[in-house]
Tab-separated table of N, CA and C in Angstrom:
chain	number	residue	atom	x	y	z
A	1170	LEU	N	74.473	87.988	97.825
A	1170	LEU	CA	74.053	86.812	98.457
A	1170	LEU	C	72.509	87.213	98.616
A	1171	ASP	N	71.968	87.003	97.510
A	1171	ASP	CA	70.482	87.091	97.320
A	1171	ASP	C	69.497	86.288	98.757
A	1172	GLY	N	68.921	87.096	99.524
A	1172	GLY	CA	68.401	86.683	100.493
A	1172	GLY	C	69.356	86.409	101.974
A	1173	GLY	N	70.340	87.024	101.796
A	1173	GLY	CA	71.495	86.909	103.198
A	1173	GLY	C	72.060	85.452	103.044
A	1174	ILE	N	73.046	85.564	104.102
A	1174	ILE	CA	73.810	84.317	104.521
A	1174	ILE	C	72.847	83.302	105.032
A	1175	LEU	N	71.950	83.409	105.729
A	1175	LEU	CA	70.740	82.588	106.427
A	1175	LEU	C	70.096	81.803	105.239
A	1176	LYS	N	69.681	82.429	104.355
A	1176	LYS	CA	68.936	81.848	103.270
A	1176	LYS	C	69.988	80.762	102.277
A	1177	TYR	N	71.215	81.665	102.563
A	1177	TYR	CA	72.438	80.326	101.485
A	1177	TYR	C	72.376	79.305	102.428
A	1178	PHE	N	72.486	79.428	103.480
A	1178	PHE	CA	72.402	78.222	104.772
A	1178	PHE	C	71.524	77.210	104.546
A	1179	GLU	N	70.230	77.942	104.374
A	1179	GLU	CA	68.974	76.890	104.246
A	1179	GLU	C	68.964	76.282	102.684
A	1180	GLU	N	69.698	76.877	101.982
A	1180	GLU	CA	69.690	76.359	100.486
A	1180	GLU	C	70.803	75.724	100.204
A	1181	CYS	N	71.919	75.849	100.687
A	1181	CYS	CA	73.191	75.353	100.235
A	1181	CYS	C	73.827	74.488	101.271
A	1182	GLY	N	73.521	74.783	102.672
A	1182	GLY	CA	74.215	74.026	103.655
A	1182	GLY	C	75.548	74.965	104.057
A	1183	GLY	N	76.332	74.267	105.022
A	1183	GLY	CA	77.606	74.897	105.183
A	1183	GLY	C	78.669	74.457	104.789
A	1184	ASP	N	78.709	73.600	103.623
A	1184	ASP	CA	80.184	72.822	103.269
A	1184	ASP	C	81.156	73.989	103.060
A	1185	HIS	N	80.792	75.175	102.426
A	1185	HIS	CA	81.981	76.441	102.076
A	1185	HIS	C	82.073	77.441	103.091
A	1186	TYR	N	81.588	76.896	104.274
A	1186	TYR	CA	81.636	78.222	105.445
A	1186	TYR	C	82.151	77.613	106.789
A	1187	THR	N	83.000	78.406	107.329
A	1187	THR	CA	83.543	77.869	108.608
A	1187	THR	C	83.224	78.947	109.991
A	1188	GLY	N	82.815	78.538	110.814
A	1188	GLY	CA	82.641	79.791	112.191
A	1188	GLY	C	80.829	79.788	112.426
A	1189	ASP	N	80.750	80.914	112.842
A	1189	ASP	CA	79.542	80.969	113.336
A	1189	ASP	C	79.104	82.485	112.650
A	1190	CYS	N	77.777	82.385	112.627
A	1190	CYS	CA	76.948	83.645	111.849
A	1190	CYS	C	76.404	84.548	112.941
A	1191	PHE	N	76.986	85.865	113.196
A	1191	PHE	CA	76.386	86.739	114.060
A	1191	PHE	C	75.016	87.054	113.759
A	1192	VAL	N	74.088	87.048	114.543
A	1192	VAL	CA	72.692	87.407	114.428
A	1192	VAL	C	72.351	88.688	115.171
A	1193	PHE	N	71.454	89.456	114.993
A	1193	PHE	CA	71.323	90.590	115.611
A	1193	PHE	C	69.949	90.525	116.597
A	1194	ASP	N	70.014	89.110	117.303
A	1194	ASP	CA	68.722	88.986	118.148
A	1194	ASP	C	69.370	88.331	119.537
A	1195	GLN	N	68.396	87.676	120.104
A	1195	GLN	CA	68.751	87.217	121.204
A	1195	GLN	C	69.772	85.672	121.032
A	1196	ARG	N	69.603	84.992	120.030
A	1196	ARG	CA	70.325	84.011	119.789
A	1196	ARG	C	71.903	84.179	119.610
A	1197	VAL	N	72.416	85.403	119.473
A	1197	VAL	CA	73.643	85.887	119.259
A	1197	VAL	C	74.312	85.681	117.975
A	1198	ALA	N	74.459	83.912	117.742
A	1198	ALA	CA	75.009	83.369	116.867
A	1198	ALA	C	74.456	82.104	116.173
A	1199	LEU	N	74.511	81.793	115.017
A	1199	LEU	CA	73.915	80.697	114.409
A	1199	LEU	C	75.240	79.951	113.748
A	1200	ASN	N	75.204	78.555	113.498
A	1200	ASN	CA	76.085	77.671	112.749
A	1200	ASN	C	75.504	77.556	111.467
A	1201	SER	N	76.132	76.701	110.478
A	1201	SER	CA	75.741	76.818	109.372
A	1201	SER	C	74.640	75.562	109.334
A	1202	GLN	N	74.218	75.066	110.185
A	1202	GLN	CA	72.709	74.469	110.228
A	1202	GLN	C	71.871	74.965	110.943
A	1203	LEU	N	72.104	76.426	111.088
A	1203	LEU	CA	71.190	77.304	111.484
A	1203	LEU	C	70.620	77.154	113.129
A	1204	GLN	N	71.508	76.280	113.729
A	1204	GLN	CA	71.377	75.982	115.125
A	1204	GLN	C	71.941	77.052	115.812
A	1205	GLU	N	71.445	77.400	116.975
A	1205	GLU	CA	71.994	78.736	118.009
A	1205	GLU	C	73.377	77.965	118.501
A	1206	THR	N	74.326	78.992	118.611
A	1206	THR	CA	75.542	78.249	119.482
A	1206	THR	C	75.753	78.666	120.581
A	1207	ALA	N	76.741	78.713	121.484
A	1207	ALA	CA	76.747	78.429	122.650
A	1207	ALA	C	77.510	79.993	123.164
A	1208	LEU	N	77.442	80.813	122.088
A	1208	LEU	CA	77.814	82.399	122.247
A	1208	LEU	C	77.034	83.315	123.086
A	1209	GLU	N	77.345	83.982	123.752
A	1209	GLU	CA	76.598	85.241	124.437
A	1209	GLU	C	77.338	86.100	124.283
A	1210	GLN	N	76.772	87.254	124.581
A	1210	GLN	CA	76.947	88.580	124.357
A	1210	GLN	C	77.187	89.501	125.765
A	1211	CYS	N	78.147	89.948	125.382
A	1211	CYS	CA	78.754	90.997	126.950
A	1211	CYS	C	77.357	92.252	127.137
A	1212	PHE	N	76.653	92.365	127.916
A	1212	PHE	CA	75.883	93.244	128.391
A	1212	PHE	C	76.625	94.910	128.334
A	1213	ALA	N	77.695	94.702	128.932
A	1213	ALA	CA	78.331	96.273	128.574
A	1213	ALA	C	78.885	96.589	127.218
A	1214	CYS	N	79.687	95.795	126.977
A	1214	CYS	CA	80.523	96.162	125.420
A	1214	CYS	C	80.117	95.463	124.515
A	1215	ARG	N	79.133	94.534	124.272
A	1215	ARG	CA	78.353	93.659	123.514
A	1215	ARG	C	79.569	92.639	122.798
A	1216	ALA	N	80.586	92.343	123.095
A	1216	ALA	CA	81.478	91.344	122.555
A	1216	ALA	C	80.848	90.104	122.463
A	1217	ALA	N	80.979	89.100	121.617
A	1217	ALA	CA	80.497	88.078	121.682
A	1217	ALA	C	81.445	87.067	122.416
A	1218	LEU	N	80.828	86.268	123.607
A	1218	LEU	CA	81.659	85.430	124.293
A	1218	LEU	C	81.544	84.013	124.156
A	1219	THR	N	82.999	83.275	123.976
A	1219	THR	CA	82.674	82.033	123.881
A	1219	THR	C	82.599	81.408	125.463
A	1220	ASN	N	82.683	79.993	125.263
A	1220	ASN	CA	82.202	79.385	126.734
A	1220	ASN	C	83.560	79.651	127.567
A	1221	ASP	N	84.534	79.371	126.989
A	1221	ASP	CA	85.966	80.003	127.796
A	1221	ASP	C	85.887	81.368	128.134
A	1222	ASP	N	85.310	82.319	127.607
A	1222	ASP	CA	85.054	83.753	128.100
A	1222	ASP	C	84.429	83.745	129.146
A	1223	GLN	N	83.331	82.942	129.187
A	1223	GLN	CA	82.112	83.018	129.979
A	1223	GLN	C	82.759	82.384	131.518
A	1224	LYS	N	83.800	81.589	131.478
A	1224	LYS	CA	84.415	80.846	132.475
A	1224	LYS	C	85.451	81.952	133.134
A	1225	SER	N	85.912	82.935	132.489
A	1225	SER	CA	86.904	83.796	133.202
A	1225	SER	C	86.404	84.421	134.186
A	1226	PRO	N	87.261	84.750	135.238
A	1226	PRO	CA	86.754	85.454	136.583
A	1226	PRO	C	86.352	87.257	136.107
A	1227	HIS	N	86.974	87.432	134.967
A	1227	HIS	CA	86.397	88.808	134.532
A	1227	HIS	C	84.915	88.955	133.901
A	1228	TYR	N	84.584	87.628	133.779
A	1228	TYR	CA	82.934	87.956	133.454
A	1228	TYR	C	82.005	87.633	134.611
A	1229	VAL	N	81.104	88.808	134.576
A	1229	VAL	CA	80.294	88.951	135.629
A	1229	VAL	C	78.744	89.187	134.310
A	1230	PRO	N	77.927	88.125	134.548
A	1230	PRO	CA	76.891	88.130	133.759
A	1230	PRO	C	76.202	89.478	134.070
A	1231	GLY	N	75.720	90.237	132.940
A	1231	GLY	CA	74.863	91.505	132.930
A	1231	GLY	C	75.624	92.580	133.682
A	1232	GLN	N	76.957	92.594	133.709
A	1232	GLN	CA	77.994	93.431	134.052
A	1232	GLN	C	79.322	93.732	133.126
A	1233	SER	N	80.141	92.695	132.782
A	1233	SER	CA	81.332	92.959	132.380
A	1233	SER	C	81.821	91.476	132.006
A	1234	CYS	N	82.778	91.760	130.796
A	1234	CYS	CA	83.471	90.708	130.390
A	1234	CYS	C	85.021	90.645	130.377
A	1235	PRO	N	85.815	89.539	129.943
A	1235	PRO	CA	87.217	90.142	129.629
A	1235	PRO	C	87.690	91.086	128.732
A	1236	TYR	N	86.567	91.638	127.681
A	1236	TYR	CA	86.951	92.270	126.876
A	1236	TYR	C	86.692	93.834	126.966
A	1237	CYS	N	85.714	94.077	128.196
A	1237	CYS	CA	85.503	95.532	128.790
A	1237	CYS	C	86.799	96.077	129.173
């Protein structure tokens, strides 16, 4: 992919893509419309956390998550 997956989304859209694209900045993940998703990243283990993960009693923002 010349220019990477984000460039592909810009040019072709997400018709042939399912899921989120992990990015290495504060956004954590983008969808195929290049919009930030609701994913967060665990401070301790760096796992990507869904909304359900963030509701877990094992999730302590800035400390730990269900995957630690």
